[in-house]
Short mmCIF file of C-alpha atoms in Angstrom, two decimals:
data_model
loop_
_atom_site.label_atom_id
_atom_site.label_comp_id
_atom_site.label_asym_id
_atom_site.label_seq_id
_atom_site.Cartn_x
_atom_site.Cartn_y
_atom_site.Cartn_z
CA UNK N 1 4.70 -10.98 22.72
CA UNK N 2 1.18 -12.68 22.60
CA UNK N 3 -1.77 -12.41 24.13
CA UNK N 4 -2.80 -14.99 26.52
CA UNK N 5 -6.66 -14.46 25.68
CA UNK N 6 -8.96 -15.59 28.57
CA UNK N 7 -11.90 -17.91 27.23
CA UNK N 8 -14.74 -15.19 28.87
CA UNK N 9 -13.33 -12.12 27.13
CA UNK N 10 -15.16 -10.67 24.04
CA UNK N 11 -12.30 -10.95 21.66
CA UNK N 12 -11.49 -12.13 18.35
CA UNK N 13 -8.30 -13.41 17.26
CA UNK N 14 -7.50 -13.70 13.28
CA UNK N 15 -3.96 -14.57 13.29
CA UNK N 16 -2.22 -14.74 9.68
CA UNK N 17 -2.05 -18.61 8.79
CA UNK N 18 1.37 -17.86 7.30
CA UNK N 19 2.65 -16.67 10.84
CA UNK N 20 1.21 -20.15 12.06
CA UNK N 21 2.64 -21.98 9.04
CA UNK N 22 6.17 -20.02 9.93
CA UNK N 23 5.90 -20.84 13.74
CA UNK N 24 5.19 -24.30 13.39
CA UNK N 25 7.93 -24.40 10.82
CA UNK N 26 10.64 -22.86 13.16
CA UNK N 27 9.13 -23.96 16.81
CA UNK N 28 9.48 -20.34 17.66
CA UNK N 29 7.58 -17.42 18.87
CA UNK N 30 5.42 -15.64 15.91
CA UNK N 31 7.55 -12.38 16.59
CA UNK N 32 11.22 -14.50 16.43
CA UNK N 33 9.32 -15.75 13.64
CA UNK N 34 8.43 -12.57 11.84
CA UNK N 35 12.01 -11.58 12.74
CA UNK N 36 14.16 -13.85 11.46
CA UNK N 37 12.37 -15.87 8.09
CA UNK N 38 11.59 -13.02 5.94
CA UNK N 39 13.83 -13.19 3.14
CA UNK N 40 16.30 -10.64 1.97
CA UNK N 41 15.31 -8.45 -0.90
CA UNK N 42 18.59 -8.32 -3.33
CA UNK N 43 17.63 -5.73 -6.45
CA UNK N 44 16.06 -7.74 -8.69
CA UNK N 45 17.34 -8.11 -12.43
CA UNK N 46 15.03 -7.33 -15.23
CA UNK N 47 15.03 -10.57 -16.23
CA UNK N 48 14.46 -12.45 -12.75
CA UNK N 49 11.93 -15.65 -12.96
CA UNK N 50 8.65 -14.55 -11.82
CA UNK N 51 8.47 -16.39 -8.98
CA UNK N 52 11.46 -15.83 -7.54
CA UNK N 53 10.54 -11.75 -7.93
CA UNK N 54 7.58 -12.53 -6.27
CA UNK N 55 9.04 -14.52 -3.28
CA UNK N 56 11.80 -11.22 -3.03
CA UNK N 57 8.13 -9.48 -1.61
CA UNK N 58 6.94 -12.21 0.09
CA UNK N 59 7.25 -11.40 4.07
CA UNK N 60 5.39 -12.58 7.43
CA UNK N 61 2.10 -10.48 8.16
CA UNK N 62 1.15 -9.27 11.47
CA UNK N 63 -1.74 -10.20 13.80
CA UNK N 64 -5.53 -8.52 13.24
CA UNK N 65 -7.51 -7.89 16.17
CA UNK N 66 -10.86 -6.87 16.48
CA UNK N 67 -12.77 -5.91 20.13
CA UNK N 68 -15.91 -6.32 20.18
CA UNK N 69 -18.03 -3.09 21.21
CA UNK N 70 -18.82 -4.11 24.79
CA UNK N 71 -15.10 -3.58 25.62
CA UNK N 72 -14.33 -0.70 23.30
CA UNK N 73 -14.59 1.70 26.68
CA UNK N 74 -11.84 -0.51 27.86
CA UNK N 75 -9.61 -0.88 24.31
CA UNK N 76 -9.61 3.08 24.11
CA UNK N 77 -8.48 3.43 27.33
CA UNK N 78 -5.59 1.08 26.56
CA UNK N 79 -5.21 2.58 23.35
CA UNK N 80 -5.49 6.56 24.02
CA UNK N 81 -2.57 5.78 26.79
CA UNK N 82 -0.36 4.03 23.55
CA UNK N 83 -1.38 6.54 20.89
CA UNK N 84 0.14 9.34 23.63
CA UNK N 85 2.94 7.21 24.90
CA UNK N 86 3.79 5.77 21.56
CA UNK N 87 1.66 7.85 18.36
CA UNK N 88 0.06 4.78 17.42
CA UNK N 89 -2.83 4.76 14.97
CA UNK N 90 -6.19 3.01 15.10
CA UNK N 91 -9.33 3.14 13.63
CA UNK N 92 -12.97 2.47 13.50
CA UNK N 93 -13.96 -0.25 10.86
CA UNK N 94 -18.04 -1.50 10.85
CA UNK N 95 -18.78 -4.97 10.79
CA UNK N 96 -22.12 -6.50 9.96
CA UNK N 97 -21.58 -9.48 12.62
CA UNK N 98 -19.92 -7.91 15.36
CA UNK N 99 -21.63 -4.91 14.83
CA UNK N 100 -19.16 -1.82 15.60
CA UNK N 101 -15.73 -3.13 16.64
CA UNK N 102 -12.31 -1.53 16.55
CA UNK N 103 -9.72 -2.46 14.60
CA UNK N 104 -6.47 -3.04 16.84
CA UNK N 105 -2.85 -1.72 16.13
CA UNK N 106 -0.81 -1.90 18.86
CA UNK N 107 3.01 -2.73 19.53
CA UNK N 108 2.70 -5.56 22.13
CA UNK N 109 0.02 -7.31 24.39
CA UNK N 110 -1.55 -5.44 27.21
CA UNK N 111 -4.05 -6.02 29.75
CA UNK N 112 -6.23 -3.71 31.73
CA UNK N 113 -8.80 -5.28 34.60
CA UNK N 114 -9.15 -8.73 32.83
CA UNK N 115 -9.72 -7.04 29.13
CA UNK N 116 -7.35 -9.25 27.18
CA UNK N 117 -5.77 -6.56 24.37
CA UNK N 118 -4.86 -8.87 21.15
CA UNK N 119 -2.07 -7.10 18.90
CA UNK N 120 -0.87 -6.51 15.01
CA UNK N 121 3.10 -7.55 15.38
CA UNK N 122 5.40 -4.64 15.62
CA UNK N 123 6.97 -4.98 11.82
CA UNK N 124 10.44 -6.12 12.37
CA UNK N 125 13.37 -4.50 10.14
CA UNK N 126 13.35 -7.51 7.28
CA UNK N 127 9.60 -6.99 7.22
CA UNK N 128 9.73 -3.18 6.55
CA UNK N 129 12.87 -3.81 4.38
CA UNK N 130 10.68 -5.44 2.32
CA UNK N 131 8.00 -3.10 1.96
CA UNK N 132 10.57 0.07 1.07
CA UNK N 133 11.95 -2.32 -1.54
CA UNK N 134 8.48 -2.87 -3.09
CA UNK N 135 7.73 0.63 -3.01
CA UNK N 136 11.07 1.77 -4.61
CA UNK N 137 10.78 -1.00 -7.70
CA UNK N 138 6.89 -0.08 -8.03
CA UNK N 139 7.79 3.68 -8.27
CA UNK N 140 10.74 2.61 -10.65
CA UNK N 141 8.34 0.29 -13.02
CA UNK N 142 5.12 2.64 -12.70
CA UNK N 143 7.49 6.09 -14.31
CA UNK N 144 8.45 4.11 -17.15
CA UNK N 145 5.63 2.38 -18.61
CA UNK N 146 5.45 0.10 -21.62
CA UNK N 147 4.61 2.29 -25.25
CA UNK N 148 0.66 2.36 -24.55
CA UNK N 149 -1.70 1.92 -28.22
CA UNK N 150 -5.23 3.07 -27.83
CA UNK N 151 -6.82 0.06 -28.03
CA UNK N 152 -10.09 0.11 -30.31
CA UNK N 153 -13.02 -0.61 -27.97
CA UNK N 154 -16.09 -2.62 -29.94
CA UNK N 155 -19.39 -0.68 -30.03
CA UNK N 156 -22.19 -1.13 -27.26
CA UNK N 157 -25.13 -0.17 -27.31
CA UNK N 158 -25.87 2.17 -24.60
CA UNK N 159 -29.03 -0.33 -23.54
CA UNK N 160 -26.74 -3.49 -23.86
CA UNK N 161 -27.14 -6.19 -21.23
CA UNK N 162 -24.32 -7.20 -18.85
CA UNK N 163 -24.11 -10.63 -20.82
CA UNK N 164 -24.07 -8.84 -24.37
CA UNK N 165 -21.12 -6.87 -22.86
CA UNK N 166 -19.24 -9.28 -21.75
CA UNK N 167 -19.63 -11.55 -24.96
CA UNK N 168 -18.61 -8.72 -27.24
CA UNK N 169 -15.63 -7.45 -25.21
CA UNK N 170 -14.34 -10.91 -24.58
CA UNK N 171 -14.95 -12.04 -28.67
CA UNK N 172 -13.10 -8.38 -29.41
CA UNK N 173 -9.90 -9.15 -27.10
CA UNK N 174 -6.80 -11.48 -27.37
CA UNK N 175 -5.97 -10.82 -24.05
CA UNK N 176 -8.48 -9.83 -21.24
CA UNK N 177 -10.36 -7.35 -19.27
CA UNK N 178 -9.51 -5.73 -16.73
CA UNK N 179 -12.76 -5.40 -14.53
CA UNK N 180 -12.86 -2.61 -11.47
CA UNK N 181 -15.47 -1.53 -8.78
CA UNK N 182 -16.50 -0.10 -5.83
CA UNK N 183 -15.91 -2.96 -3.54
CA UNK N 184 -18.68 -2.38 -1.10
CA UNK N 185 -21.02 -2.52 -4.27
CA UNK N 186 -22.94 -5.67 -5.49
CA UNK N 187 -23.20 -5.86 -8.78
CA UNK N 188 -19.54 -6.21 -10.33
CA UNK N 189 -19.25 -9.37 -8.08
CA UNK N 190 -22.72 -10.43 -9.18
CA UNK N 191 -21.71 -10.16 -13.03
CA UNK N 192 -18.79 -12.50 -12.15
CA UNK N 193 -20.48 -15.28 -10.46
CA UNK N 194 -23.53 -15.32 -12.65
CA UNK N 195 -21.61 -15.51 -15.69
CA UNK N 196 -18.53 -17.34 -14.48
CA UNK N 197 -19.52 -20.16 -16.61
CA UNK N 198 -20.54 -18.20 -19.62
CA UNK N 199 -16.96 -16.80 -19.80
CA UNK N 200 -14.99 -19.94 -19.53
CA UNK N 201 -16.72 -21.03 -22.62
CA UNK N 202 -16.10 -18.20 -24.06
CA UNK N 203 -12.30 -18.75 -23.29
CA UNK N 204 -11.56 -17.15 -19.98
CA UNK N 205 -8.52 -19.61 -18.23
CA UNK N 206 -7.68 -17.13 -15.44
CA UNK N 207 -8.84 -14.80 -12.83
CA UNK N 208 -6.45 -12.49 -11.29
CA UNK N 209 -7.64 -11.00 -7.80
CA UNK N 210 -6.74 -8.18 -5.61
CA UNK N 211 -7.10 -8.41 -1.93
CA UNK N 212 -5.90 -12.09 -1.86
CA UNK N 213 -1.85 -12.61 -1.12
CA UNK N 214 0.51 -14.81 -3.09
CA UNK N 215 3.29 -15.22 -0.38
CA UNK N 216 0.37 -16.23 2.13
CA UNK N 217 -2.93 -17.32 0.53
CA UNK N 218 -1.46 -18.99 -2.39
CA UNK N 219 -1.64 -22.65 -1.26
CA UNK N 220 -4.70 -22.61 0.49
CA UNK N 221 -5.75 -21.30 -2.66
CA UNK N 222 -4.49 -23.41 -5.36
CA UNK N 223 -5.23 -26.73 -2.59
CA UNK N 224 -9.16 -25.55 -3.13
CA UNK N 225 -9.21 -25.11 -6.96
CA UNK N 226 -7.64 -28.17 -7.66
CA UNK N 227 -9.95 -30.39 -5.36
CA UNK N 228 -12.64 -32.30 -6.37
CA UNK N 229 -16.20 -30.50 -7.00
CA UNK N 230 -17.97 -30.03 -3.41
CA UNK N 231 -15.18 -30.34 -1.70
CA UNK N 232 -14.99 -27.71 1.47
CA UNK N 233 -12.96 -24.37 1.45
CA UNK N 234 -9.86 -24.69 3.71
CA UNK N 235 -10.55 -23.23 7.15
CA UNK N 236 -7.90 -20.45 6.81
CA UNK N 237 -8.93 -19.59 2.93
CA UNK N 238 -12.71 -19.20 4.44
CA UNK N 239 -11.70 -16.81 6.87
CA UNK N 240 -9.75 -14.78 5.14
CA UNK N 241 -12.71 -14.75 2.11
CA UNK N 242 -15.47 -13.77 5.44
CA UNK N 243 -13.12 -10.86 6.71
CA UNK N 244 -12.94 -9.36 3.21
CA UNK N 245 -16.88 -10.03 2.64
CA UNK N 246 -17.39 -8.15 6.11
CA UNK N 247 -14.79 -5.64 5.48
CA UNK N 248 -16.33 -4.87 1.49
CA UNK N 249 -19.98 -4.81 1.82
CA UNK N 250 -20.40 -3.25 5.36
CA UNK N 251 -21.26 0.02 3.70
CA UNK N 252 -24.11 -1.15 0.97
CA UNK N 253 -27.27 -0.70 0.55
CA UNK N 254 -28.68 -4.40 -0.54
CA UNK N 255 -29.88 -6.79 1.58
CA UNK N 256 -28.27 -9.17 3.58
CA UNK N 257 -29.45 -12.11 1.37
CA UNK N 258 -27.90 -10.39 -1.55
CA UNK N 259 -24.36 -9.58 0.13
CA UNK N 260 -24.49 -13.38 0.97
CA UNK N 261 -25.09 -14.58 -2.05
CA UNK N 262 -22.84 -12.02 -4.31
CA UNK N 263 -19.57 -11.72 -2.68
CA UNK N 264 -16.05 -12.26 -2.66
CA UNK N 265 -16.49 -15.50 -1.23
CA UNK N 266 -18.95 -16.58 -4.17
CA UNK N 267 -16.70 -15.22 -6.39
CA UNK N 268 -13.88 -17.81 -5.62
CA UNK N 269 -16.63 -20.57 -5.37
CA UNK N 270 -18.18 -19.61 -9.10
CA UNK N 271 -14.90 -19.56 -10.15
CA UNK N 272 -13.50 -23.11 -9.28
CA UNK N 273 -17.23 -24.55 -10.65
CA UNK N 274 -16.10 -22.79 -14.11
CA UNK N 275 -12.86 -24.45 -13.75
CA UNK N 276 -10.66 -21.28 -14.14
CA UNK N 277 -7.77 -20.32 -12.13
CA UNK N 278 -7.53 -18.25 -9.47
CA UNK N 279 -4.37 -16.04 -9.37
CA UNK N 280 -3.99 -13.62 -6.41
CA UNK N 281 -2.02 -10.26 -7.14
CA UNK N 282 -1.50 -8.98 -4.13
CA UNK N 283 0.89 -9.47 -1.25
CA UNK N 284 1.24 -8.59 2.85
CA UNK N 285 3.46 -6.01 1.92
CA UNK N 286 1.61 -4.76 -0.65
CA UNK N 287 -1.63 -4.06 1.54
CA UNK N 288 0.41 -2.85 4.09
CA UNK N 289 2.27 -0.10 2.33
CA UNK N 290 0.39 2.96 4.97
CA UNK N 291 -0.63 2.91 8.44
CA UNK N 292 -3.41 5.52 8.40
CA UNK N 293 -6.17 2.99 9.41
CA UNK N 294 -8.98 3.23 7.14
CA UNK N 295 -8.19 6.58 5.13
CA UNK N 296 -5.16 7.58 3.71
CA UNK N 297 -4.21 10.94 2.07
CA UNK N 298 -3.74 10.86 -1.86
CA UNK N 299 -0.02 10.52 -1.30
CA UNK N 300 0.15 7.23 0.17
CA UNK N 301 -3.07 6.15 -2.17
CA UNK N 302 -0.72 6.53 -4.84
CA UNK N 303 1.70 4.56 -3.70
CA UNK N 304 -0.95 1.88 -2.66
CA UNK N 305 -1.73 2.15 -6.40
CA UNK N 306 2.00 2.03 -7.70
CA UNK N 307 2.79 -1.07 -5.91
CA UNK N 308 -0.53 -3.36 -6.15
CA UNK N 309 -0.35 -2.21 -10.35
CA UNK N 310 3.70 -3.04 -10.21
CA UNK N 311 2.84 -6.34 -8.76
CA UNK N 312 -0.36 -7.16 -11.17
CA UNK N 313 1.25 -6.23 -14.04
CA UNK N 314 3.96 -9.08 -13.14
CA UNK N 315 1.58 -11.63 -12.33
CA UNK N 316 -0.33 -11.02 -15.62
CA UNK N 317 2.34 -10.33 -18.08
CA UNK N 318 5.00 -12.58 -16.84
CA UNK N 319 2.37 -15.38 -17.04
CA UNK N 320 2.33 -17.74 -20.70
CA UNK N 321 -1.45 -17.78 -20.12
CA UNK N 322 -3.11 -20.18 -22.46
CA UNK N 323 -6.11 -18.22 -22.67
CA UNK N 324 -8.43 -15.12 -21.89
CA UNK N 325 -7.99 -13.47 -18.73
CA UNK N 326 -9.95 -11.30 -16.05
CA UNK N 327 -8.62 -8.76 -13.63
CA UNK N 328 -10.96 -8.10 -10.79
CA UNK N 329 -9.60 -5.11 -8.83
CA UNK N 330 -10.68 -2.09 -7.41
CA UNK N 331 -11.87 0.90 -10.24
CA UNK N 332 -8.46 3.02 -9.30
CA UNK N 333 -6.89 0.29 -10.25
CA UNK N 334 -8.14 0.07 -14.04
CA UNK N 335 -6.84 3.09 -15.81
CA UNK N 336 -4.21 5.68 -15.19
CA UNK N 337 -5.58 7.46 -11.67
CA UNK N 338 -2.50 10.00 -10.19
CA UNK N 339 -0.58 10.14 -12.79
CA UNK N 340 -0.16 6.27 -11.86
CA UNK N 341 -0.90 3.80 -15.41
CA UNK N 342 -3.00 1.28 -14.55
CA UNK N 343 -4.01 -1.86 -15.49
CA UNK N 344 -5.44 -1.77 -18.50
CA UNK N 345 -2.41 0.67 -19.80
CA UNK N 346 -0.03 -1.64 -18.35
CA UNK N 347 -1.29 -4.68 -20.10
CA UNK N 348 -2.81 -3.70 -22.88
CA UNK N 349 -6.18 -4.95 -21.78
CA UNK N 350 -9.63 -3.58 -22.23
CA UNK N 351 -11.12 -1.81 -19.04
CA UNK N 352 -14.85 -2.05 -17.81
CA UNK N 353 -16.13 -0.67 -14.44
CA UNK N 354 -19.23 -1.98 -13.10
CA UNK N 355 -20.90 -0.59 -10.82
CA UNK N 356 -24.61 -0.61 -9.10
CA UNK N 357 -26.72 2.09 -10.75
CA UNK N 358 -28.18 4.70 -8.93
CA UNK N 359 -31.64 6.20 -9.99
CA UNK N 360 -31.02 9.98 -9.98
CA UNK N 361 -27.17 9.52 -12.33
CA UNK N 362 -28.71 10.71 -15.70
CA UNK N 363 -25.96 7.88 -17.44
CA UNK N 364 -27.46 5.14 -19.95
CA UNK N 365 -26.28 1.23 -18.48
CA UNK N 366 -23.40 1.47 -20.76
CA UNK N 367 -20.89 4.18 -21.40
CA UNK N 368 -17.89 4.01 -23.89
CA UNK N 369 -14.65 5.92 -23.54
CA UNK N 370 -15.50 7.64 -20.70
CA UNK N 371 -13.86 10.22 -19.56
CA UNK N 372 -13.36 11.47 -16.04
CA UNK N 373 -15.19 8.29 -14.20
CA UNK N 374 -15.52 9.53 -10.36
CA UNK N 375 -13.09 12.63 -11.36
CA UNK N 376 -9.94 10.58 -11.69
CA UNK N 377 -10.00 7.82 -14.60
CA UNK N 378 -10.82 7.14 -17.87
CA UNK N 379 -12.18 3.40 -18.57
CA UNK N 380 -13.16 1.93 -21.70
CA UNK N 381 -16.78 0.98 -20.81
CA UNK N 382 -18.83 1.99 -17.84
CA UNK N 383 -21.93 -0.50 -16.94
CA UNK N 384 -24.05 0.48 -14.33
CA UNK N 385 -26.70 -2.54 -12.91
CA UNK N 386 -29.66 -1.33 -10.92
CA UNK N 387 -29.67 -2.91 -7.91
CA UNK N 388 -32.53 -5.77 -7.40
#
């Protein structure tokens, strides 16, 4: 059921463009829809073409919703009646443009004196189908890992700049790097766009990103990199890119002029200037796999890890990539974290964190072989960037 939103009600909408793409498709409601399309998710053989493994994942994604803070007094009241009636979950999330806002997740449309109550799709049986699938083949791949050589990391010097880094782990690799960070820091998105350029020359073809979906973004995606230079973003790309920005860099410390100009968005942008390609690794189901709102317990973290890793490690290796390749993920995602092998072990890549420096750490810029990076992992290299 849907919303009808009047025009004077403080509400935001962000419905998924491949619900739209599916209605328009099937002249149907986006719940019918979301119903009735997703695919069915046969076990897949180990030698399944990878986009037909993909597609097996590949599922209709629910509605977002977020109330502005003027009508939060009324949302709760909606929602505290649901959570009883129904033990639904919601949760706070910040946002730099609509200041504090609530992040809907609700079963159906309601309406309480004129407040208009926008909703996330109930999941319908294909949909969560799909997602116990993924999380049983992740499980499956992540307990038996590929035979994992130490790779030999090249020698930094502990002053090194971010550019010498790069260079010399790019000239030491056949393969790539797998780059993590804190997503609502600066810096590892500022390496990438300032030296987006510098690395395609240096042979970088690809750039494979969490956060973005290949069963939804993919087109919008692909239609961008391949257009001409200066040609605009596509509507539903750009929105999804601005939710992420808001949703990443709510909690830093830099300016607003810097979280403009170094973001995810820019990212994207630097990267079809360069000419590389822009792969996305993750998947509605994938970034769906918990419904505890903005915190979840280390059990369901690990299986957040087990599945976006599973489905990484498939988009990388089952790739013939004709040249270098980055990884841009979040730092749990680089190296083993909960007993979990990450990216780098997976691959056989080279691992770097970068992070934004903070004054009172004690740690040179640039750390080798690190072990126990925020108490969990064990990266390659370390570079920490003050931030300007």
């Amino acid at each position: 059921m849907q919303a009808m939103v009047p025009s004077d009600v403080d509400l935001v909408v962000r419905r998924h463009p491949l619900q739209v793409q599916l209605t328009q498709q099937a002249g149907t409601s986006a719940s019918a829809s979301a119903t009735n399309i997703a695919p069915d998710h046969p076990d897949q053989p180990a030698n399944v073409p990878l986009e037909a493994l993909l597609a097996s994942y590949s599922t209709p994604y629910p509605f977002q919703s977020y109330v502005k803070r003027e009508r939060r007094g009324d949302v709760e009241q909606v929602l505290q009646s649901k959570q009883l009636q129904e033990g639904i979950d919601f949760a706070f999330l910040n946002d730099e443009k609509l200041e504090k806002v609530f992040l809907v997740q609700v079963r159906e449309a309601s309406m309480l004196d004129g407040c208009a109550l926008a909703t996330i799709c109930h999941p319908s049986e294909a949909y969560d189908d799909c997602v116990t699938k993924l999380k049983m083949d992740a499980a499956s791949h992540c307990a038996k890992p590929p035979p994992f050589a130490d790779r030999t990391i090249p020698e930094l010097a502990d002053n090194a700049t971010p550019e010498t880094v790069l260079e010399t782990l790019l000239a030491h690799t056949s393969k790539g790097i797998v780059i993590g960070e804190v997503h609502h820091h600066i810096n590892s998105k500022r390496l990438l766009i300032d030296n987006m350029e510098r690395m395609a020359r240096l042979g970088v073809e690809t750039l494979f990103l969490e956060h973005l979906f290949f069963d939804v973004d993919k087109k919008d995606l692909d239609s961008y990199m391949q257009s001409p230079p200066g040609s605009a973003m596509p509507d539903a790309l750009k929105s999804r890119l601005a939710g992420l920005d808001r949703q990443q860099l709510w909690a830093t410390v830099a300016d607003e002029a810097l979280k403009a100009r170094y973001c995810l968005s820019r990212v994207v942008e630097a990267a079809k200037l360069a000419g590389l390609q822009i792969v996305p690794i993750d998947c509605a189901a994938s970034y769906n796999v918990y419904r505890s709102g903005l915190v979840a317990s280390p059990r369901d973290e690990k299986i957040r890890y087990q599945v976006m890793n599973y489905l990484a490690d498939k988009c990388i290796t089952g790739r013939d990539l004709p040249g270098k390749w980055l990884a841009f993920v979040g730092s749990a995602h680089v190296n083993t974290c909960l007993e979990v092998p990450g990216l780098a072990e997976l691959t056989g890549a080279i691992s770097l964190i970068v992070s934004d420096a903070r004054e009172a750490s004690g740690h040179p810029p640039v750390r080798t072989r690190v072990k126990g990076y925020a108490g969990a992992i064990d990266p390659d290299v370390v570079l920490s960037i003050p931030l300007d």
